[in-house]
Amino acid sequence: MTDVGTRRRILPCWNPMLRVICRPVAATAGGLEDLVRDMHVLMGSQRGIGLAAPQVGDDRRVVLVRRPDDPPGRTVVMLNPELLECSDEIVPFEEGCLSFPGIYRFVLRPRRVRVRYHDLSGEPQELEVGGILARVVQHEIDHLDGILFIDHLGFWGRRDVLWRMALRRLGLVFRGGTM
Ligand code: ZN
C-alpha cells in the first residue's frame, strides 16, 4: 500500500459523534491498528498533543497523548483510560481542542491525576501525571464520555465559543493570530 494518507478526518465540534459515550475496547479489536495509525497521523499533522477516537468518528475508548518530552512522532496509546484519583488542588490551564481549531480557553481541573489504562498489548498500566500531561489526559477522557472542554466553561464562555464556531461553520472565519 503506497497511500500513507487516511480516510479519517478530525471532526469539528458540531459533529454529533463528539457527544457519544464511547464503548470499551479490547486490545485485540478489529481495525484497532488502523484506527491508532490514522489518529497518530492526524494528531501529528495538526501538531496536537492529544486526540480521542470520537474526534475521528470512532466510538471506542481509545486516546493518544503526547508527553512533552517525547520526540515528535511518539505517543502513548491508552485503551479504556480511567481516572483513579485526582488531586484536591484545582488549577486553571489554557486548553485547546483539535475539534475547535484556533480556540483556547482557561479551564479549571485537578492539578494531578492517576490514570489506569490498557496498552496496545492489553497490559494494564498506571500513570501518575501532573502539568500539561494531566491536563491532556483529563481532556481526552472527557471526550470518551461525550464531554467537551467548553462544558467546563460558564454559560457566557460556552456561548462565546459556540458563536465563534457557528460563524466559522458559515464560512465567516475571523482571521486571528493563532490560525
Ligand atoms: Zn479535544
mmCIF file of C-alpha atoms and ligand atoms in Angstrom:
data_model
loop_
_atom_site.group_PDB
_atom_site.id
_atom_site.type_symbol
_atom_site.label_atom_id
_atom_site.label_comp_id
_atom_site.label_asym_id
_atom_site.label_seq_id
_atom_site.Cartn_x
_atom_site.Cartn_y
_atom_site.Cartn_z
ATOM 1 C CA MET A 1 0.000 0.000 0.000
ATOM 2 C CA THR A 2 1.559 3.282 -1.068
ATOM 3 C CA ASP A 3 -1.088 5.599 0.265
ATOM 4 C CA VAL A 4 0.028 6.901 3.645
ATOM 5 C CA GLY A 5 -2.940 9.228 3.904
ATOM 6 C CA THR A 6 -6.007 8.491 5.965
ATOM 7 C CA ARG A 7 -9.659 8.439 5.020
ATOM 8 C CA ARG A 8 -10.463 9.625 8.515
ATOM 9 C CA ARG A 9 -10.512 13.290 9.437
ATOM 10 C CA ILE A 10 -10.775 15.303 12.610
ATOM 11 C CA LEU A 11 -14.420 16.137 13.177
ATOM 12 C CA PRO A 12 -15.437 19.690 14.053
ATOM 13 C CA CYS A 13 -17.208 20.366 17.337
ATOM 14 C CA TRP A 14 -20.710 20.426 15.871
ATOM 15 C CA ASN A 15 -20.497 16.797 14.729
ATOM 16 C CA PRO A 16 -22.887 14.702 16.908
ATOM 17 C CA MET A 17 -20.219 11.989 17.154
ATOM 18 C CA LEU A 18 -18.476 14.181 19.720
ATOM 19 C CA ARG A 19 -21.390 13.737 22.133
ATOM 20 C CA VAL A 20 -21.414 9.939 22.010
ATOM 21 C CA ILE A 21 -20.458 7.897 25.090
ATOM 22 C CA CYS A 22 -17.796 5.554 23.767
ATOM 23 C CA ARG A 23 -17.678 1.821 24.403
ATOM 24 C CA PRO A 24 -14.846 -0.190 25.949
ATOM 25 C CA VAL A 25 -12.347 -1.672 23.538
ATOM 26 C CA ALA A 26 -10.203 -4.813 23.654
ATOM 27 C CA ALA A 27 -6.589 -4.694 22.529
ATOM 28 C CA THR A 28 -7.463 -7.409 20.018
ATOM 29 C CA ALA A 29 -10.372 -5.483 18.483
ATOM 30 C CA GLY A 30 -10.571 -5.479 14.701
ATOM 31 C CA GLY A 31 -9.279 -2.400 12.952
ATOM 32 C CA LEU A 32 -7.666 -1.030 16.090
ATOM 33 C CA GLU A 33 -4.232 -0.794 14.500
ATOM 34 C CA ASP A 34 -5.681 1.156 11.591
ATOM 35 C CA LEU A 35 -7.507 3.492 13.923
ATOM 36 C CA VAL A 36 -4.429 4.190 16.028
ATOM 37 C CA ARG A 37 -2.290 4.753 12.953
ATOM 38 C CA ASP A 38 -4.787 7.217 11.498
ATOM 39 C CA MET A 39 -5.132 9.042 14.819
ATOM 40 C CA HIS A 40 -1.372 9.250 15.048
ATOM 41 C CA VAL A 41 -1.105 10.750 11.555
ATOM 42 C CA LEU A 42 -3.923 13.242 12.121
ATOM 43 C CA MET A 43 -2.668 14.331 15.528
ATOM 44 C CA GLY A 44 0.830 14.813 14.163
ATOM 45 C CA SER A 45 -0.332 16.783 11.142
ATOM 46 C CA GLN A 46 -2.197 19.190 13.423
ATOM 47 C CA ARG A 47 0.599 19.289 15.981
ATOM 48 C CA GLY A 48 -1.837 18.111 18.609
ATOM 49 C CA ILE A 49 -0.796 16.751 21.986
ATOM 50 C CA GLY A 50 -3.863 14.587 22.460
ATOM 51 C CA LEU A 51 -6.627 13.039 20.398
ATOM 52 C CA ALA A 52 -9.609 10.835 21.254
ATOM 53 C CA ALA A 53 -11.209 8.277 18.916
ATOM 54 C CA PRO A 54 -14.629 10.003 18.715
ATOM 55 C CA GLN A 55 -12.852 13.036 17.251
ATOM 56 C CA VAL A 56 -12.106 10.916 14.197
ATOM 57 C CA GLY A 57 -15.517 9.223 14.137
ATOM 58 C CA ASP A 58 -14.843 6.020 16.104
ATOM 59 C CA ASP A 59 -16.879 5.266 19.229
ATOM 60 C CA ARG A 60 -14.291 3.169 21.058
ATOM 61 C CA ARG A 61 -12.422 4.210 24.200
ATOM 62 C CA VAL A 62 -9.054 4.999 22.642
ATOM 63 C CA VAL A 63 -6.940 8.085 23.252
ATOM 64 C CA LEU A 64 -3.497 9.181 22.162
ATOM 65 C CA VAL A 65 -1.441 11.572 24.245
ATOM 66 C CA ARG A 66 1.967 13.025 23.620
ATOM 67 C CA ARG A 67 4.273 13.574 26.558
ATOM 68 C CA PRO A 68 6.002 16.960 26.396
ATOM 69 C CA ASP A 69 9.444 15.296 26.399
ATOM 70 C CA ASP A 70 8.600 12.687 23.778
ATOM 71 C CA PRO A 71 10.297 13.026 20.419
ATOM 72 C CA PRO A 72 7.911 14.072 17.657
ATOM 73 C CA GLY A 73 6.032 11.093 16.307
ATOM 74 C CA ARG A 74 5.920 9.236 19.606
ATOM 75 C CA THR A 75 2.678 8.911 21.506
ATOM 76 C CA VAL A 76 1.174 6.973 24.376
ATOM 77 C CA VAL A 77 -1.863 4.964 23.311
ATOM 78 C CA MET A 78 -4.413 4.430 26.080
ATOM 79 C CA LEU A 79 -7.259 1.955 25.787
ATOM 80 C CA ASN A 80 -10.139 2.345 28.254
ATOM 81 C CA PRO A 81 -8.382 5.018 30.325
ATOM 82 C CA GLU A 82 -9.967 5.908 33.654
ATOM 83 C CA LEU A 83 -9.079 8.326 36.393
ATOM 84 C CA LEU A 84 -8.319 6.574 39.663
ATOM 85 C CA GLU A 85 -7.512 9.653 41.674
ATOM 86 C CA CYS A 86 -7.467 13.417 41.245
ATOM 87 C CA SER A 87 -5.597 15.926 43.391
ATOM 88 C CA ASP A 88 -7.682 18.268 45.536
ATOM 89 C CA GLU A 89 -5.850 21.214 44.090
ATOM 90 C CA ILE A 90 -7.760 22.717 41.166
ATOM 91 C CA VAL A 91 -5.819 24.910 38.753
ATOM 92 C CA PRO A 92 -6.580 26.972 35.650
ATOM 93 C CA PHE A 93 -4.847 25.990 32.427
ATOM 94 C CA GLU A 94 -5.367 27.204 28.878
ATOM 95 C CA GLU A 95 -6.820 24.410 26.751
ATOM 96 C CA GLY A 96 -7.444 23.993 23.075
ATOM 97 C CA CYS A 97 -9.010 21.144 21.126
ATOM 98 C CA LEU A 98 -8.430 19.890 17.600
ATOM 99 C CA SER A 99 -12.213 19.923 17.132
ATOM 100 C CA PHE A 100 -12.217 23.677 17.956
ATOM 101 C CA PRO A 101 -9.265 24.848 15.885
ATOM 102 C CA GLY A 102 -7.755 28.158 16.936
ATOM 103 C CA ILE A 103 -9.811 28.472 20.132
ATOM 104 C CA TYR A 104 -8.164 28.450 23.558
ATOM 105 C CA ARG A 105 -9.827 28.971 26.914
ATOM 106 C CA PHE A 106 -8.828 28.669 30.551
ATOM 107 C CA VAL A 107 -10.388 25.625 32.188
ATOM 108 C CA LEU A 108 -10.257 24.583 35.859
ATOM 109 C CA ARG A 109 -9.242 20.995 36.595
ATOM 110 C CA PRO A 110 -7.293 18.991 39.207
ATOM 111 C CA ARG A 111 -3.548 19.580 39.015
ATOM 112 C CA ARG A 112 -2.528 15.906 39.197
ATOM 113 C CA VAL A 113 -4.294 12.678 38.315
ATOM 114 C CA ARG A 114 -3.658 8.967 38.442
ATOM 115 C CA VAL A 115 -4.867 7.147 35.365
ATOM 116 C CA ARG A 116 -5.287 3.448 34.635
ATOM 117 C CA TYR A 117 -5.485 2.119 31.081
ATOM 118 C CA HIS A 118 -4.599 -0.814 28.866
ATOM 119 C CA ASP A 119 -1.763 -0.539 26.394
ATOM 120 C CA LEU A 120 -1.908 -1.937 22.882
ATOM 121 C CA SER A 121 -0.842 -5.382 24.093
ATOM 122 C CA GLY A 122 -3.736 -5.406 26.525
ATOM 123 C CA GLU A 123 -1.497 -4.974 29.584
ATOM 124 C CA PRO A 124 -2.905 -2.828 32.388
ATOM 125 C CA GLN A 125 -0.837 0.299 33.059
ATOM 126 C CA GLU A 126 -0.981 3.034 35.639
ATOM 127 C CA LEU A 127 0.470 6.518 35.440
ATOM 128 C CA GLU A 128 0.506 9.432 37.821
ATOM 129 C CA VAL A 129 0.816 12.663 35.910
ATOM 130 C CA GLY A 130 0.933 16.383 36.526
ATOM 131 C CA GLY A 131 1.408 19.507 34.435
ATOM 132 C CA ILE A 132 0.293 19.584 30.854
ATOM 133 C CA LEU A 133 0.017 15.799 30.641
ATOM 134 C CA ALA A 134 -2.514 15.693 33.494
ATOM 135 C CA ARG A 135 -4.465 18.264 31.549
ATOM 136 C CA VAL A 136 -4.371 16.338 28.286
ATOM 137 C CA VAL A 137 -5.362 13.058 29.948
ATOM 138 C CA GLN A 138 -8.413 14.637 31.601
ATOM 139 C CA HIS A 139 -9.421 16.424 28.397
ATOM 140 C CA GLU A 140 -9.176 13.228 26.331
ATOM 141 C CA ILE A 141 -11.021 11.031 28.842
ATOM 142 C CA ASP A 142 -13.813 13.624 28.804
ATOM 143 C CA HIS A 143 -14.083 13.123 25.038
ATOM 144 C CA LEU A 144 -14.789 9.406 25.591
ATOM 145 C CA ASP A 145 -17.833 10.404 27.643
ATOM 146 C CA GLY A 146 -19.080 12.955 25.134
ATOM 147 C CA ILE A 147 -17.822 15.879 27.218
ATOM 148 C CA LEU A 148 -16.084 18.847 25.565
ATOM 149 C CA PHE A 149 -13.803 21.397 27.201
ATOM 150 C CA ILE A 150 -16.381 24.123 26.698
ATOM 151 C CA ASP A 151 -18.684 22.203 29.065
ATOM 152 C CA HIS A 152 -16.307 23.295 31.832
ATOM 153 C CA LEU A 153 -16.760 26.986 30.981
ATOM 154 C CA GLY A 154 -19.521 29.171 32.358
ATOM 155 C CA PHE A 155 -22.640 29.904 30.340
ATOM 156 C CA TRP A 156 -21.226 33.005 28.642
ATOM 157 C CA GLY A 157 -17.855 31.446 27.962
ATOM 158 C CA ARG A 158 -19.520 28.498 26.295
ATOM 159 C CA ARG A 159 -21.807 30.735 24.284
ATOM 160 C CA ASP A 160 -18.897 32.809 23.064
ATOM 161 C CA VAL A 161 -17.037 29.756 21.775
ATOM 162 C CA LEU A 162 -20.125 28.259 20.119
ATOM 163 C CA TRP A 163 -20.867 31.577 18.466
ATOM 164 C CA ARG A 164 -17.364 31.743 17.015
ATOM 165 C CA MET A 165 -17.587 28.165 15.784
ATOM 166 C CA ALA A 166 -21.019 28.840 14.246
ATOM 167 C CA LEU A 167 -19.579 31.762 12.289
ATOM 168 C CA ARG A 168 -16.748 29.551 11.149
ATOM 169 C CA ARG A 169 -19.214 26.909 10.024
ATOM 170 C CA LEU A 170 -20.930 29.550 7.911
ATOM 171 C CA GLY A 171 -17.592 30.425 6.386
ATOM 172 C CA LEU A 172 -17.270 33.730 8.199
ATOM 173 C CA VAL A 173 -13.887 32.904 9.637
ATOM 174 C CA PHE A 174 -12.146 35.509 11.707
ATOM 175 C CA ARG A 175 -8.511 35.602 10.816
ATOM 176 C CA GLY A 176 -6.735 35.720 14.131
ATOM 177 C CA GLY A 177 -3.120 35.428 15.095
ATOM 178 C CA THR A 178 -3.396 31.785 16.039
ATOM 179 C CA MET A 179 -4.824 30.494 12.776
HETATM 180 ZN ZN ZN B 1 -10.365 17.860 22.468
#
